[in-house]
PDB file of C-alpha atoms in Angstrom:
ATOM      1  CA  MET R 958     -16.581   4.466   8.673  1.00 44.00           C
ATOM      2  CA  GLY R 959     -16.359   1.413  10.884  1.00 45.00           C
ATOM      3  CA  ASN R 960     -19.267  -0.456   9.261  1.00 46.00           C
ATOM      4  CA  LYS R 961     -18.459  -0.885   5.620  1.00 42.00           C
ATOM      5  CA  PRO R 962     -20.665  -2.937   3.296  1.00 39.00           C
ATOM      6  CA  TRP R 963     -17.633  -4.763   1.893  1.00 41.00           C
ATOM      7  CA  ALA R 964     -15.717  -5.338   5.147  1.00 38.00           C
ATOM      8  CA  GLY R 965     -15.267  -8.791   5.702  1.00 37.00           C
ATOM      9  CA  ASN R 966       5.368 -11.281  14.603  1.00 39.00           C
ATOM     10  CA  ASP R 967       8.628 -10.256  12.628  1.00 38.00           C
ATOM     11  CA  ALA R 968     -15.103   8.015  11.166  1.00 37.00           C
ATOM     12  CA  GLU R 969     -13.385   8.784   7.602  1.00 38.00           C
ATOM     13  CA  LEU R 970      -9.773   9.569   7.974  1.00 36.00           C
ATOM     14  CA  GLU R 971      -8.520  13.105   7.519  1.00 38.00           C
ATOM     15  CA  LEU R 972      -5.163  14.493   6.520  1.00 37.00           C
ATOM     16  CA  ASP R 973      -4.919  16.642   9.649  1.00 36.00           C
ATOM     17  CA  TRP R 974      -5.574  14.431  12.644  1.00 33.00           C
ATOM     18  CA  GLY R 975      -3.862  16.571  15.261  1.00 37.00           C
ATOM     19  CA  ALA R 976      -1.733  15.443  18.165  1.00 38.00           C
ATOM     20  CA  ARG R 977      -2.455  12.331  20.210  1.00 38.00           C
ATOM     21  CA  ALA R 978      -1.284  11.767  23.784  1.00 40.00           C
ATOM     22  CA  PRO R 979       1.367   9.024  24.061  1.00 41.00           C
ATOM     23  CA  ARG R 980       0.071   5.673  25.237  1.00 41.00           C
ATOM     24  CA  PRO R 981       1.750   4.203  28.346  1.00 43.00           C
ATOM     25  CA  THR R 982       3.577   0.872  28.168  1.00 42.00           C
ATOM     26  CA  ALA R 983       4.558  -1.437  30.990  1.00 40.00           C
ATOM     27  CA  ASP R 984       7.913  -2.837  31.992  1.00 44.00           C
ATOM     28  CA  GLU R 985       8.500  -6.399  33.134  1.00 43.00           C
ATOM     29  CA  GLN R 986       7.167  -5.599  36.614  1.00 44.00           C
ATOM     30  CA  GLY R 987       3.996  -4.077  35.172  1.00 46.00           C
ATOM     31  CA  VAL R 988       4.925  -0.502  36.076  1.00 39.00           C
ATOM     32  CA  PRO R 989       3.519   1.917  33.475  1.00 41.00           C
ATOM     33  CA  GLN R 990       6.153   3.731  31.434  1.00 51.00           C
ATOM     34  CA  GLU R 991       5.953   6.455  28.847  1.00 61.00           C
ATOM     35  CA  ASP R 992       6.200   5.376  25.234  1.00 68.00           C
ATOM     36  CA  PRO R 993       9.673   6.501  24.024  1.00 74.00           C
ATOM     37  CA  PRO R 994       9.502   9.245  21.400  1.00 76.00           C
ATOM     38  CA  GLN R 995       9.354   7.882  17.881  1.00 78.00           C
ATOM     39  CA  GLU R 996      12.442   9.836  16.835  1.00 78.00           C
ATOM     40  CA  MET R 997      14.502   8.067  19.519  1.00 86.00           C
ATOM     41  CA  LEU R 998      13.764   4.740  17.817  1.00 87.00           C
ATOM     42  CA  ALA R 999      14.786   5.910  14.340  1.00 88.00           C
ATOM     43  CA  GLY R1000      17.645   3.923  12.837  1.00 87.00           C
ATOM     44  CA  LYS R1001      17.382   1.060  15.333  1.00 90.00           C
ATOM     45  CA  GLY R1002      17.086  -2.527  14.167  1.00 92.00           C
ATOM     46  CA  PRO R1003      16.200  -3.634  10.628  1.00 94.00           C
ATOM     47  CA  PRO R1004      14.094  -1.072   8.710  1.00 95.00           C
ATOM     48  CA  GLY R1005      10.394  -1.578   9.448  1.00 96.00           C
ATOM     49  CA  ASP R1006      10.984  -4.036  12.305  1.00 96.00           C
ATOM     50  CA  PRO R1007       7.904  -3.809  14.595  1.00 95.00           C
ATOM     51  CA  ARG R1008      10.119  -4.332  17.659  1.00 94.00           C
ATOM     52  CA  TYR R1009      11.586  -0.888  17.111  1.00 94.00           C
ATOM     53  CA  MET R1010       8.316   0.961  16.568  1.00 95.00           C
ATOM     54  CA  SER R1011       6.610   3.095  19.148  1.00 92.00           C
ATOM     55  CA  VAL R1012       3.587   1.601  20.886  1.00 91.00           C
ATOM     56  CA  GLU R1013       1.292   4.018  19.025  1.00 90.00           C
ATOM     57  CA  LEU R1014       2.670   2.909  15.667  1.00 94.00           C
ATOM     58  CA  ARG R1015       2.548  -0.799  16.485  1.00 93.00           C
ATOM     59  CA  LEU R1016      -1.048  -0.531  17.696  1.00 93.00           C
ATOM     60  CA  SER R1017      -2.069   1.377  14.578  1.00 93.00           C
ATOM     61  CA  LEU R1018      -0.430  -1.244  12.332  1.00 95.00           C
ATOM     62  CA  GLU R1019      -1.668  -4.194  14.368  1.00 95.00           C
ATOM     63  CA  ALA R1020      -3.984  -5.473  11.635  1.00 95.00           C
ATOM     64  CA  VAL R1021      -1.288  -5.171   8.956  1.00 96.00           C
ATOM     65  CA  LEU R1022       1.252  -6.895  11.209  1.00 97.00           C
ATOM     66  CA  THR R1023      -0.869  -9.697  12.689  1.00 96.00           C
ATOM     67  CA  ALA R1024      -4.411 -10.028  11.251  1.00 96.00           C
ATOM     68  CA  ALA R1025      -5.479 -12.813   8.922  1.00 97.00           C
ATOM     69  CA  GLN R1026      -7.155 -10.300   6.594  1.00 97.00           C
ATOM     70  CA  VAL R1027      -6.768  -6.613   5.788  1.00 97.00           C
ATOM     71  CA  ARG R1028      -9.046  -4.553   3.514  1.00 96.00           C
ATOM     72  CA  MET R1029      -7.956  -1.713   1.256  1.00 96.00           C
ATOM     73  CA  ARG R1030     -10.392   0.712  -0.375  1.00 92.00           C
ATOM     74  CA  GLN R1031      -9.550   3.406  -2.910  1.00 89.00           C
ATOM     75  CA  PHE R1032     -11.250   6.801  -3.005  1.00 82.00           C
ATOM     76  CA  ARG R1033     -12.132   8.746  -6.140  1.00 67.00           C
ATOM     77  CA  GLU R1034     -13.456  12.291  -6.293  1.00 61.00           C
ATOM     78  CA  ALA R1035     -16.293  13.351  -8.579  1.00 50.00           C
ATOM     79  CA  LEU R1036     -14.005  15.463 -10.789  1.00 51.00           C
ATOM     80  CA  GLU R1037     -11.820  12.445 -11.487  1.00 54.00           C
ATOM     81  CA  ILE R1038     -14.800  10.293 -12.425  1.00 51.00           C
ATOM     82  CA  LEU R1039     -16.546  12.905 -14.597  1.00 53.00           C
ATOM     83  CA  ILE R1040     -13.697  14.371 -16.656  1.00 51.00           C
ATOM     84  CA  GLY R1041     -10.758  12.056 -15.972  1.00 53.00           C
ATOM     85  CA  TRP R1042      -8.709  14.722 -14.176  1.00 52.00           C
ATOM     86  CA  GLU R1043      -6.147  12.809 -12.163  1.00 61.00           C
ATOM     87  CA  GLY R1044      -6.193  13.671  -8.502  1.00 63.00           C
ATOM     88  CA  LYS R1045      -4.109  12.267  -5.693  1.00 77.00           C
ATOM     89  CA  ASN R1046      -4.317   8.543  -5.105  1.00 82.00           C
ATOM     90  CA  ARG R1047      -5.989   7.888  -1.758  1.00 90.00           C
ATOM     91  CA  TYR R1048      -6.767   4.654   0.074  1.00 94.00           C
ATOM     92  CA  GLU R1049      -8.160   3.539   3.384  1.00 94.00           C
ATOM     93  CA  VAL R1050      -6.767   0.385   5.002  1.00 96.00           C
ATOM     94  CA  CYS R1051      -8.761  -1.378   7.716  1.00 94.00           C
ATOM     95  CA  ASP R1052      -9.155  -4.774   9.340  1.00 93.00           C
ATOM     96  CA  ALA R1053     -11.794  -7.340   8.405  1.00 91.00           C
ATOM     97  CA  GLU R1054     -14.333  -5.704  10.741  1.00 90.00           C
ATOM     98  CA  GLY R1055     -13.863  -2.281   9.161  1.00 89.00           C
ATOM     99  CA  ARG R1056     -11.766  -0.702  11.917  1.00 88.00           C
ATOM    100  CA  ASP R1057      -9.420   1.870  10.407  1.00 86.00           C
ATOM    101  CA  THR R1058      -5.717   1.054  10.385  1.00 90.00           C
ATOM    102  CA  VAL R1059      -3.910   3.541   8.136  1.00 94.00           C
ATOM    103  CA  TYR R1060      -4.779   6.116   5.526  1.00 95.00           C
ATOM    104  CA  VAL R1061      -2.724   6.127   2.312  1.00 95.00           C
ATOM    105  CA  GLY R1062      -2.432   9.448   0.530  1.00 88.00           C
ATOM    106  CA  GLU R1063      -0.317  10.709  -2.346  1.00 87.00           C
ATOM    107  CA  THR R1064       1.816  13.722  -1.510  1.00 85.00           C
ATOM    108  CA  GLY R1065       1.816  16.964  -3.492  1.00 68.00           C
ATOM    109  CA  ASP R1066      -0.773  19.710  -3.069  1.00 63.00           C
ATOM    110  CA  GLY R1067      -1.574  22.771  -5.128  1.00 57.00           C
ATOM    111  CA  TRP R1068      -2.019  23.425  -8.834  1.00 59.00           C
ATOM    112  CA  ALA R1069       1.648  22.894  -9.661  1.00 60.00           C
ATOM    113  CA  SER R1070       1.526  19.330  -8.335  1.00 56.00           C
ATOM    114  CA  GLN R1071      -1.763  18.678 -10.120  1.00 60.00           C
ATOM    115  CA  LEU R1072      -0.342  19.856 -13.434  1.00 62.00           C
ATOM    116  CA  LEU R1073       2.745  17.696 -12.992  1.00 58.00           C
ATOM    117  CA  ARG R1074       0.601  14.713 -12.060  1.00 56.00           C
ATOM    118  CA  ASN R1075      -1.545  15.066 -15.182  1.00 57.00           C
ATOM    119  CA  PHE R1076       0.903  16.288 -17.838  1.00 53.00           C
ATOM    120  CA  TRP R1077       4.518  15.601 -16.831  1.00 52.00           C
ATOM    121  CA  PRO R1078       5.525  12.110 -18.078  1.00 61.00           C
ATOM    122  CA  PHE R1079       8.447  11.806 -15.629  1.00 65.00           C
ATOM    123  CA  TYR R1080       6.322  12.397 -12.552  1.00 70.00           C
ATOM    124  CA  ARG R1081       7.485  10.479  -9.443  1.00 79.00           C
ATOM    125  CA  ALA R1082       4.591   9.651  -7.142  1.00 86.00           C
ATOM    126  CA  ARG R1083       4.982   9.190  -3.392  1.00 92.00           C
ATOM    127  CA  LEU R1084       2.310   7.492  -1.300  1.00 95.00           C
ATOM    128  CA  GLU R1085       2.446   7.880   2.469  1.00 96.00           C
ATOM    129  CA  CYS R1086       0.691   5.536   4.895  1.00 96.00           C
ATOM    130  CA  MET R1087      -0.390   7.569   7.927  1.00 95.00           C
ATOM    131  CA  THR R1088      -1.826   6.340  11.217  1.00 93.00           C
ATOM    132  CA  VAL R1089      -4.949   7.831  12.783  1.00 88.00           C
ATOM    133  CA  GLY R1090      -2.624   9.676  15.132  1.00 86.00           C
ATOM    134  CA  GLY R1091      -0.827  11.331  12.215  1.00 90.00           C
ATOM    135  CA  THR R1092       2.362   9.242  12.327  1.00 92.00           C
ATOM    136  CA  LEU R1093       4.075   8.138   9.124  1.00 95.00           C
ATOM    137  CA  ALA R1094       3.996   4.331   9.059  1.00 96.00           C
ATOM    138  CA  LEU R1095       5.278   3.549   5.572  1.00 96.00           C
ATOM    139  CA  ALA R1096       6.106   5.344   2.324  1.00 97.00           C
ATOM    140  CA  VAL R1097       5.955   3.996  -1.221  1.00 97.00           C
ATOM    141  CA  GLU R1098       7.604   5.852  -4.107  1.00 95.00           C
ATOM    142  CA  LEU R1099       6.701   5.066  -7.718  1.00 92.00           C
ATOM    143  CA  PRO R1100       9.371   6.338 -10.110  1.00 90.00           C
ATOM    144  CA  TRP R1101       8.750   6.970 -13.786  1.00 83.00           C
ATOM    145  CA  HIS R1102       9.386   3.923 -15.974  1.00 76.00           C
ATOM    146  CA  ILE R1103       9.154   2.814 -19.585  1.00 82.00           C
ATOM    147  CA  PHE R1104       8.312  -0.882 -19.444  1.00 85.00           C
ATOM    148  CA  PHE R1105       8.386  -2.410 -15.975  1.00 92.00           C
ATOM    149  CA  ALA R1106       6.768  -0.864 -12.916  1.00 94.00           C
ATOM    150  CA  ARG R1107       8.597  -0.652  -9.615  1.00 95.00           C
ATOM    151  CA  ALA R1108       8.026   0.653  -6.122  1.00 97.00           C
ATOM    152  CA  GLU R1109      10.614   1.767  -3.598  1.00 97.00           C
ATOM    153  CA  VAL R1110       9.402   1.175  -0.053  1.00 98.00           C
ATOM    154  CA  MET R1111      10.659   3.188   2.934  1.00 97.00           C
ATOM    155  CA  ALA R1112      10.077   2.397   6.586  1.00 97.00           C
ATOM    156  CA  TRP R1113       8.580   4.933   8.979  1.00 96.00           C
ATOM    157  CA  ASP R1114      12.023   6.441   9.653  1.00 95.00           C
ATOM    158  CA  ASP R1115      12.664   6.836   5.884  1.00 95.00           C
ATOM    159  CA  ARG R1116      15.182   4.002   5.695  1.00 97.00           C
ATOM    160  CA  PRO R1117      14.873   1.780   2.575  1.00 97.00           C
ATOM    161  CA  MET R1118      12.867  -1.309   3.449  1.00 97.00           C
ATOM    162  CA  GLY R1119      12.871  -2.912   0.021  1.00 97.00           C
ATOM    163  CA  THR R1120      11.894  -2.678  -3.622  1.00 98.00           C
ATOM    164  CA  ILE R1121       9.105  -4.285  -5.633  1.00 98.00           C
ATOM    165  CA  VAL R1122      10.005  -4.864  -9.285  1.00 97.00           C
ATOM    166  CA  GLN R1123       7.791  -6.044 -12.138  1.00 96.00           C
ATOM    167  CA  ARG R1124       9.245  -8.932 -14.172  1.00 95.00           C
ATOM    168  CA  PHE R1125       8.571  -9.967 -17.754  1.00 90.00           C
ATOM    169  CA  ARG R1126       6.281 -12.959 -18.210  1.00 87.00           C
ATOM    170  CA  PHE R1127       4.331 -14.122 -21.265  1.00 86.00           C
ATOM    171  CA  PHE R1128       1.290 -15.728 -19.636  1.00 84.00           C
ATOM    172  CA  SER R1129       1.312 -14.456 -16.084  1.00 88.00           C
ATOM    173  CA  ARG R1130       2.107 -11.370 -14.046  1.00 94.00           C
ATOM    174  CA  ARG R1131       4.993 -11.286 -11.623  1.00 96.00           C
ATOM    175  CA  PHE R1132       6.709  -8.951  -9.192  1.00 98.00           C
ATOM    176  CA  ASP R1133       9.752  -9.665  -7.051  1.00 98.00           C
ATOM    177  CA  ILE R1134       9.824  -8.289  -3.511  1.00 98.00           C
ATOM    178  CA  LEU R1135      13.466  -7.456  -2.839  1.00 98.00           C
ATOM    179  CA  SER R1136      15.295  -6.617   0.367  1.00 96.00           C
ATOM    180  CA  PRO R1137      17.430  -3.443   0.518  1.00 95.00           C
ATOM    181  CA  ALA R1138      20.403  -5.643  -0.469  1.00 94.00           C
ATOM    182  CA  GLY R1139      18.550  -6.933  -3.554  1.00 95.00           C
ATOM    183  CA  VAL R1140      17.753 -10.401  -2.190  1.00 96.00           C
ATOM    184  CA  VAL R1141      14.361 -11.837  -3.227  1.00 97.00           C
ATOM    185  CA  MET R1142      12.183 -11.968  -0.106  1.00 96.00           C
ATOM    186  CA  ALA R1143       9.074 -13.201  -1.926  1.00 97.00           C
ATOM    187  CA  THR R1144       7.403 -13.162  -5.321  1.00 98.00           C
ATOM    188  CA  VAL R1145       3.983 -11.896  -6.375  1.00 98.00           C
ATOM    189  CA  GLU R1146       2.369 -14.009  -9.096  1.00 97.00           C
ATOM    190  CA  GLY R1147      -0.911 -13.324 -10.887  1.00 95.00           C
ATOM    191  CA  PRO R1148      -2.316 -16.377 -12.708  1.00 90.00           C
ATOM    192  CA  PHE R1149      -3.324 -15.650 -16.305  1.00 85.00           C
ATOM    193  CA  PHE R1150      -6.872 -16.990 -15.833  1.00 88.00           C
ATOM    194  CA  LYS R1151      -7.391 -15.202 -12.477  1.00 90.00           C
ATOM    195  CA  PRO R1152      -6.831 -11.534 -13.362  1.00 90.00           C
ATOM    196  CA  TRP R1153      -8.045 -10.286  -9.948  1.00 92.00           C
ATOM    197  CA  THR R1154      -5.840 -12.622  -7.865  1.00 96.00           C
ATOM    198  CA  PHE R1155      -2.164 -12.215  -6.933  1.00 97.00           C
ATOM    199  CA  ARG R1156      -0.416 -14.851  -4.819  1.00 97.00           C
ATOM    200  CA  ILE R1157       2.572 -14.016  -2.628  1.00 98.00           C
ATOM    201  CA  LEU R1158       4.998 -16.937  -2.573  1.00 98.00           C
ATOM    202  CA  GLN R1159       7.977 -17.483  -0.309  1.00 96.00           C
ATOM    203  CA  ARG R1160      10.217 -20.421  -1.247  1.00 93.00           C
ATOM    204  CA  GLY R1161       7.341 -21.757  -3.348  1.00 92.00           C
ATOM    205  CA  GLU R1162       4.820 -21.643  -0.490  1.00 96.00           C
ATOM    206  CA  GLU R1163       1.801 -19.339  -0.601  1.00 97.00           C
ATOM    207  CA  VAL R1164       1.955 -16.987   2.380  1.00 97.00           C
ATOM    208  CA  ALA R1165      -0.565 -14.331   1.314  1.00 98.00           C
ATOM    209  CA  VAL R1166      -3.035 -13.434  -1.440  1.00 98.00           C
ATOM    210  CA  ILE R1167      -4.037 -10.024  -2.829  1.00 98.00           C
ATOM    211  CA  ARG R1168      -7.548 -10.054  -4.312  1.00 96.00           C
ATOM    212  CA  LYS R1169      -9.441  -7.309  -6.066  1.00 94.00           C
ATOM    213  CA  ARG R1170     -13.047  -7.342  -4.873  1.00 85.00           C
ATOM    214  CA  TRP R1171     -16.150  -6.589  -6.905  1.00 70.00           C
ATOM    215  CA  SER R1172     -17.172  -3.011  -6.090  1.00 57.00           C
ATOM    216  CA  GLY R1173     -20.660  -3.046  -7.560  1.00 52.00           C
ATOM    217  CA  LEU R1174     -21.912  -2.445 -11.089  1.00 47.00           C
ATOM    218  CA  LEU R1175     -22.132   1.351 -10.808  1.00 49.00           C
ATOM    219  CA  GLN R1176     -18.635   1.834  -9.423  1.00 49.00           C
ATOM    220  CA  GLU R1177     -17.029  -0.741 -11.715  1.00 45.00           C
ATOM    221  CA  THR R1178     -18.635   0.923 -14.754  1.00 46.00           C
ATOM    222  CA  PHE R1179     -18.079   4.595 -14.026  1.00 47.00           C
ATOM    223  CA  SER R1180     -15.082   4.646 -11.687  1.00 47.00           C
ATOM    224  CA  ASP R1181     -11.730   2.911 -11.305  1.00 50.00           C
ATOM    225  CA  ALA R1182     -11.877   3.111  -7.501  1.00 59.00           C
ATOM    226  CA  ASP R1183     -11.008  -0.388  -6.333  1.00 78.00           C
ATOM    227  CA  ASN R1184     -11.479  -2.583  -3.278  1.00 92.00           C
ATOM    228  CA  PHE R1185      -8.898  -5.191  -2.272  1.00 96.00           C
ATOM    229  CA  SER R1186      -8.477  -7.824   0.392  1.00 96.00           C
ATOM    230  CA  LEU R1187      -5.097  -8.981   1.657  1.00 98.00           C
ATOM    231  CA  ASP R1188      -5.328 -12.486   3.124  1.00 98.00           C
ATOM    232  CA  PHE R1189      -2.379 -13.760   5.156  1.00 98.00           C
ATOM    233  CA  GLN R1190      -1.524 -17.338   6.044  1.00 97.00           C
ATOM    234  CA  PRO R1191      -0.403 -18.109   9.627  1.00 95.00           C
ATOM    235  CA  ALA R1192       3.104 -18.730   8.274  1.00 93.00           C
ATOM    236  CA  CYS R1193       3.317 -15.077   7.198  1.00 96.00           C
ATOM    237  CA  ASN R1194       4.394 -13.663  10.569  1.00 95.00           C
ATOM    238  CA  ASP R1195       7.242 -11.400   9.441  1.00 96.00           C
ATOM    239  CA  GLY R1196       6.055  -7.849  10.087  1.00 96.00           C
ATOM    240  CA  ARG R1197       8.406  -6.395   7.488  1.00 97.00           C
ATOM    241  CA  LEU R1198       7.181  -8.757   4.756  1.00 97.00           C
ATOM    242  CA  ARG R1199       3.559  -8.008   5.621  1.00 98.00           C
ATOM    243  CA  GLN R1200       4.234  -4.284   5.191  1.00 98.00           C
ATOM    244  CA  MET R1201       5.831  -5.060   1.817  1.00 98.00           C
ATOM    245  CA  VAL R1202       2.676  -6.988   0.846  1.00 98.00           C
ATOM    246  CA  LEU R1203       0.622  -3.860   1.553  1.00 97.00           C
ATOM    247  CA  ALA R1204       2.990  -1.872  -0.680  1.00 97.00           C
ATOM    248  CA  ALA R1205       2.677  -4.590  -3.334  1.00 98.00           C
ATOM    249  CA  ALA R1206      -1.124  -4.252  -3.235  1.00 97.00           C
ATOM    250  CA  LEU R1207      -0.781  -0.528  -3.980  1.00 96.00           C
ATOM    251  CA  LEU R1208       1.569  -1.239  -6.895  1.00 96.00           C
ATOM    252  CA  VAL R1209      -0.730  -3.973  -8.242  1.00 96.00           C
ATOM    253  CA  ASP R1210      -3.674  -1.564  -8.252  1.00 93.00           C
ATOM    254  CA  LEU R1211      -1.777   1.221 -10.008  1.00 90.00           C
ATOM    255  CA  THR R1212      -0.206  -1.198 -12.485  1.00 92.00           C
ATOM    256  CA  TYR R1213      -3.213  -3.259 -13.558  1.00 91.00           C
ATOM    257  CA  PHE R1214      -6.395  -1.506 -12.443  1.00 86.00           C
ATOM    258  CA  ASP R1215      -5.776   2.235 -12.816  1.00 74.00           C
ATOM    259  CA  ASN R1216      -7.724   2.911 -16.014  1.00 58.00           C
ATOM    260  CA  ARG R1217      -6.494   6.480 -16.316  1.00 51.00           C
ATOM    261  CA  LYS R1218      -2.840   5.566 -16.491  1.00 52.00           C
ATOM    262  CA  ASN R1219      -3.410   2.393 -18.483  1.00 48.00           C
ATOM    263  CA  SER R1220      -5.118   4.397 -21.218  1.00 41.00           C
ATOM    264  CA  SER R1221      -2.523   7.160 -21.420  1.00 39.00           C
ATOM    265  CA  GLY R1222       0.377   5.145 -22.818  1.00 36.00           C
ATOM    266  CA  GLY R1223       4.055   5.934 -22.806  1.00 34.00           C
ATOM    267  CA  GLY R1224       6.193   6.432 -19.754  1.00 34.00           C
ATOM    268  CA  VAL R1225       3.327   7.196 -17.378  1.00 33.00           C
ATOM    269  CA  ASP R1226       1.718   3.822 -18.053  1.00 35.00           C
ATOM    270  CA  LEU R1227       2.134   1.863 -14.864  1.00 37.00           C
ATOM    271  CA  GLY R1228       0.664  -1.171 -16.554  1.00 36.00           C
ATOM    272  CA  SER R1229       3.386  -1.686 -19.146  1.00 35.00           C
TER     273      SER R1229
END
């Protein structure tokens, strides 16, 4: 899956990747050392801080943490397209050259989860970002809501990393990216006359842009599977904020471009 037709400091992916051998690091004298187990780093430093990730996790998230552009592609199965049966939300995230970074998959297997997903209005979705090595990198939970969408973002060790909250606006679309303490880290603004563009602003300065990309006439007509690009300015070098931007892209897609939910109305409408 490396060659895709659309690919532009603070093989198709599968759900079962199996174990990967730890990658060696080097100390200040250049002597190779074993990567400390991920569980030993849990709870250290601010949630989501790349300095307290294992080498395997940092390497897997390298594009999200440092690249100027990241691509995100949504998958849709034939059953969803043909009869509108809502399956699990699934995305692939890669760098501008199409090299895989993380796979995003909604949790919940089996018929019970499928029935809840399609018919239970208070369904709480959880999206997990997994590395190629099978390590949890980020989790995004989407609680049921009436009017304004929100996403609760957890770091790899399940500590709260922040919240993304939709705000009321007459002629534009806005989300606030909040820290765990409720402080506004950045805002996401979608201009009224640019429905496929969402700017991330920090203290009034644009630090990143989320753009929905044209997926082709056939896919745009018969499927709501979407392609996005996340473009980062050099000033956006906070690894935690960049992870929150990825979570914001997921919320933007499910809020404004998920035709199934937007046509269902009521509490399951993420686009209220």
